[in-house]
Coordinates of C-alpha atoms and ligand atoms in Angstrom, one line a residue:
M1 CA 76.4 61.8 143.7
D2 CA 77.5 64.5 146.1
M3 CA 79.4 62.9 149.0
D4 CA 80.1 66.1 150.9
I5 CA 78.5 66.3 154.4
D6 CA 78.1 70.0 153.8
P7 CA 77.7 70.6 150.1
P8 CA 78.4 74.1 149.1
V9 CA 75.3 76.3 149.2
K10 CA 74.4 77.3 145.7
T11 CA 72.7 80.7 145.3
P12 CA 69.5 80.2 143.4
H13 CA 69.5 81.9 140.0
D14 CA 67.7 85.3 140.3
P15 CA 66.1 86.2 137.0
A16 CA 66.1 89.9 138.0
R17 CA 69.9 89.9 138.5
P18 CA 71.4 87.4 136.0
D19 CA 74.9 88.6 136.8
A20 CA 74.6 87.6 140.5
S21 CA 74.9 84.0 139.3
I22 CA 78.4 84.6 137.7
D23 CA 80.9 82.3 139.4
I24 CA 84.5 82.9 138.4
A25 CA 85.7 79.4 139.5
H26 CA 83.0 77.8 137.3
S27 CA 84.0 80.0 134.3
L28 CA 87.6 79.0 134.7
D29 CA 86.7 75.3 135.0
Y30 CA 84.8 75.6 131.8
W31 CA 87.5 77.4 129.8
N32 CA 90.3 75.1 131.2
G33 CA 88.3 72.2 129.6
V34 CA 88.1 73.9 126.2
S35 CA 90.6 73.1 123.4
S36 CA 93.3 75.7 122.8
D37 CA 92.3 76.5 119.2
V38 CA 90.0 78.8 117.3
N39 CA 87.2 76.2 117.5
G40 CA 87.4 76.3 121.3
M41 CA 87.5 80.1 121.4
L42 CA 84.5 80.5 119.2
G43 CA 82.2 77.7 120.6
G44 CA 82.3 75.5 117.6
Y45 CA 82.0 78.3 115.0
P46 CA 85.6 78.7 113.9
Q47 CA 84.5 79.9 110.4
T48 CA 83.2 83.2 112.0
S49 CA 86.7 84.2 112.9
R50 CA 87.7 85.6 109.5
I51 CA 84.6 87.8 109.1
D52 CA 84.9 89.0 112.7
L53 CA 88.5 90.0 112.3
Q54 CA 87.7 91.7 109.0
G55 CA 84.8 93.7 110.6
S56 CA 87.1 94.7 113.5
S57 CA 89.9 95.8 111.2
N58 CA 87.5 98.0 109.1
F59 CA 86.0 99.5 112.3
L60 CA 89.4 100.3 113.8
T61 CA 90.7 101.8 110.5
K62 CA 87.6 104.1 110.2
L63 CA 88.0 105.1 113.9
R64 CA 91.7 105.9 113.4
R65 CA 91.2 107.8 110.2
G66 CA 88.4 109.9 111.7
K67 CA 87.7 113.0 109.7
T68 CA 90.5 112.3 107.3
Q69 CA 88.5 109.2 106.1
A70 CA 89.3 109.8 102.5
S71 CA 93.1 109.5 102.9
K72 CA 94.6 106.4 101.4
L73 CA 97.9 106.9 103.2
P74 CA 98.8 103.9 105.4
L75 CA 98.2 104.6 109.1
P76 CA 101.3 104.6 111.3
P77 CA 101.6 101.8 113.8
L78 CA 100.1 102.3 117.3
E79 CA 102.6 102.1 120.1
R80 CA 101.0 99.8 122.6
V81 CA 97.6 98.0 122.8
A82 CA 96.1 95.3 125.1
D83 CA 94.1 92.2 124.1
C84 CA 91.9 91.5 127.1
G85 CA 90.4 88.0 127.7
A86 CA 92.6 87.2 124.8
G87 CA 92.3 83.4 124.8
I88 CA 94.9 81.9 122.4
G89 CA 95.5 85.3 120.9
R90 CA 93.2 85.0 117.9
I91 CA 92.8 88.8 117.9
T92 CA 96.4 89.5 118.9
K93 CA 97.6 87.6 115.9
G94 CA 94.8 88.3 113.5
L95 CA 94.5 92.0 114.0
L96 CA 96.4 93.8 116.8
M97 CA 100.0 92.7 115.9
G98 CA 99.3 94.1 112.5
V99 CA 98.5 97.6 113.7
S100 CA 100.6 98.0 116.9
K101 CA 104.3 97.7 117.8
R102 CA 103.4 96.0 121.1
V103 CA 100.4 93.9 122.2
D104 CA 100.0 93.1 125.9
V105 CA 97.9 90.0 126.5
V106 CA 95.6 89.6 129.5
E107 CA 94.0 86.1 129.9
P108 CA 93.3 84.1 133.1
V109 CA 93.7 80.7 131.5
K110 CA 97.4 79.9 131.3
K111 CA 97.2 77.0 128.8
F112 CA 95.7 79.5 126.2
T113 CA 98.6 82.0 126.6
D114 CA 101.1 79.2 126.5
E115 CA 99.6 78.2 123.1
L116 CA 100.0 81.8 121.9
V117 CA 103.5 82.2 123.1
Q118 CA 104.7 78.8 121.7
G119 CA 103.1 79.6 118.3
L120 CA 104.8 83.0 118.0
G121 CA 108.2 81.7 117.0
E122 CA 106.8 79.7 114.1
E123 CA 104.7 82.4 112.3
K124 CA 105.4 86.0 111.3
V125 CA 102.4 87.9 112.4
G126 CA 102.3 91.6 111.5
M127 CA 104.7 94.3 112.6
G128 CA 104.3 94.0 116.3
K129 CA 105.5 91.8 119.1
V130 CA 103.8 90.4 122.2
G131 CA 104.7 92.4 125.3
E132 CA 103.5 91.5 128.7
V133 CA 101.5 88.3 129.1
V134 CA 99.3 88.6 132.2
N135 CA 97.4 85.6 133.5
L136 CA 94.6 87.4 135.4
G137 CA 90.9 87.9 135.0
L138 CA 89.9 91.4 134.1
Q139 CA 88.3 91.9 137.5
D140 CA 91.9 91.8 138.9
W141 CA 93.9 93.4 136.1
V142 CA 95.0 97.0 136.5
P143 CA 96.1 98.6 133.2
E144 CA 99.2 100.8 133.5
A145 CA 97.9 104.4 133.7
G146 CA 98.2 106.3 130.4
A147 CA 99.8 103.4 128.6
Y148 CA 97.5 102.2 125.9
D149 CA 96.3 103.4 122.5
V150 CA 93.6 100.7 122.4
I151 CA 92.3 98.3 125.1
W152 CA 90.4 95.6 123.2
N153 CA 87.8 93.5 125.1
Q154 CA 86.0 90.9 123.1
W155 CA 83.7 88.0 124.0
C156 CA 84.9 88.1 127.7
V157 CA 83.3 90.8 129.7
G158 CA 80.2 88.6 130.3
H159 CA 82.4 86.9 132.9
L160 CA 82.3 90.0 135.0
T161 CA 79.3 91.2 137.1
D162 CA 77.8 94.6 136.3
A163 CA 79.6 96.1 139.3
Q164 CA 82.9 94.5 138.4
L165 CA 82.6 95.6 134.8
V166 CA 82.0 99.3 135.7
V167 CA 85.0 99.3 138.1
Y168 CA 87.1 97.6 135.4
L169 CA 86.1 100.1 132.7
R170 CA 87.0 103.0 135.0
R171 CA 90.5 101.4 135.2
C172 CA 90.6 101.1 131.4
K173 CA 89.8 104.8 131.1
E174 CA 92.8 105.6 133.3
G175 CA 94.9 103.2 131.2
L176 CA 94.3 105.1 127.9
R177 CA 97.1 107.2 126.6
K178 CA 96.6 110.9 127.3
A179 CA 96.8 113.6 124.6
A180 CA 100.5 114.5 123.9
E181 CA 101.5 118.2 124.0
G182 CA 100.3 119.9 120.8
E183 CA 97.6 117.2 120.2
E184 CA 94.1 118.5 120.5
T185 CA 92.7 115.3 121.8
S186 CA 94.3 112.0 122.4
I187 CA 93.5 109.2 120.0
S188 CA 93.0 106.2 122.2
W189 CA 90.0 104.0 122.8
V190 CA 88.5 101.2 124.9
V191 CA 86.9 98.8 122.5
V192 CA 84.2 96.4 123.6
K193 CA 82.9 93.8 121.2
E194 CA 80.3 91.4 122.6
N195 CA 77.2 89.4 121.9
M196 CA 73.9 91.2 122.4
S197 CA 70.9 89.8 124.3
T198 CA 67.9 88.9 122.1
D199 CA 65.5 88.8 125.0
I200 CA 62.2 90.6 123.9
R201 CA 62.2 92.6 127.2
H202 CA 65.9 93.4 126.7
K203 CA 66.9 91.4 129.7
D204 CA 70.4 90.1 130.2
I205 CA 70.7 86.3 129.7
Y206 CA 72.7 84.1 132.1
D207 CA 74.5 81.1 130.5
E208 CA 75.1 78.3 133.0
E209 CA 77.6 76.4 130.8
D210 CA 80.4 79.0 131.1
S211 CA 78.8 81.1 133.8
S212 CA 78.5 84.3 131.9
V213 CA 75.9 86.9 131.0
T214 CA 74.9 88.2 127.6
R215 CA 73.9 91.8 128.1
S216 CA 71.5 94.0 126.2
D217 CA 72.7 97.1 124.2
E218 CA 70.8 99.2 126.8
K219 CA 72.6 97.6 129.7
F220 CA 76.0 98.1 128.0
R221 CA 75.2 101.8 127.4
R222 CA 74.2 102.3 131.0
L223 CA 77.4 100.6 132.3
F224 CA 79.6 102.6 130.0
Q225 CA 78.0 105.8 131.3
E226 CA 78.5 104.7 134.9
A227 CA 82.1 104.2 134.1
G228 CA 82.5 107.7 132.7
L229 CA 82.9 106.5 129.1
K230 CA 81.1 107.8 126.0
I231 CA 80.4 105.9 122.8
V232 CA 82.2 107.5 119.9
A233 CA 81.5 104.8 117.3
T234 CA 79.4 101.6 117.3
E235 CA 78.2 99.1 114.7
Q236 CA 76.7 95.7 114.4
Q237 CA 79.0 93.0 113.0
R238 CA 77.6 91.9 109.6
G239 CA 77.6 88.4 108.2
M240 CA 77.4 86.3 111.3
P241 CA 75.3 83.1 111.2
K242 CA 71.6 83.8 111.9
E243 CA 71.5 81.3 114.7
L244 CA 74.0 83.2 116.8
Y245 CA 73.5 86.2 119.0
P246 CA 74.0 89.6 117.2
V247 CA 77.4 91.0 117.8
R248 CA 78.1 94.7 118.4
I249 CA 81.3 96.7 118.7
Y250 CA 81.7 99.9 120.6
A251 CA 84.6 102.4 120.7
L252 CA 84.7 104.3 124.0
R253 CA 86.4 107.4 125.1
P254 CA 86.5 109.3 128.5
E255 CA 83.4 111.6 128.9
Ligands
SAM301 C1 85.0 83.3 123.9 S1 86.6 83.3 124.4 C2 87.2 84.7 123.5 C3 88.7 84.8 123.4 C4 89.2 86.0 122.5 N1 88.7 87.3 123.1 C5 88.6 85.9 121.1 O1 87.7 86.6 120.7 O2 89.2 85.0 120.4 C6 86.5 83.9 126.1 C7 87.8 84.1 126.8 O3 87.5 84.8 128.1 C8 88.4 84.3 129.0 N2 87.9 84.6 130.4 C9 87.1 83.8 131.2 N3 86.9 84.5 132.4 C10 87.5 85.7 132.3 C11 87.7 86.8 133.1 N4 87.2 86.8 134.3 N5 88.4 87.9 132.7 C12 89.0 87.8 131.4 N6 88.8 86.8 130.5 C13 88.1 85.8 131.0 C14 88.4 82.8 128.7 O4 89.4 82.1 129.3 C15 88.5 82.8 127.2 O5 89.8 82.9 126.8

């Protein structure tokens, strides 16, 4: 029973603007109550982690090889990447440390990054090391300008409103490494990998449990455009259980 004399006024859910219901404090309460393991990160589907990481690894390799797709030569390590909304570092350890010398970790829930940092001594994970660990939500994180080869955002941008996401993606754009002298174009990307709305009218879906929205492909494309980013590659993740939302990955570059 609510004993407050003045209970907080709850904004009624507006079906026309699902993201207006996002409540950061509620999301953080939810995530602080979740176990610091892969099962907690993946909502009771830990078995999907392997296929997700494999799909991401293949996608990133294709992206990096570009036109020289046929080459079998190993790719050189990236210098610096960021894992955003990283949780316990499932992607940091399972993918990014294998391809980059340094992985910065951005995650608002400290118990998750504590778990990551404690585990690092025990296991040898790839060639890279964890750099900065930043306990902030993405709405508050400002990537260092020109610093990153890849800014990876997976299963977390649903915690930002549409307006916050556009502003955040603009900062990510500034955070990408610029072309070095002699390089025709820089090779750096913002990656977004998220669930897709299955609403028949392509509406975004609000989830009360963790206070997040699941956006449609159309909505993502519109927000990327507003942020001044273009899609250079995108594909649907294969092999996920049928009862889950479809998952799509996008690689983005400045327009
Ligand atoms: C479904 S988990 C995904 C974790 C990781 N990206 C992965 O794929 O294993 C969602 C993560 O988003 C984090 N999160 C919640 N609100 C956030 C926010 N405002 N900004 C960034 N991350 C947030 C949660 O704490 C949680 O670690």
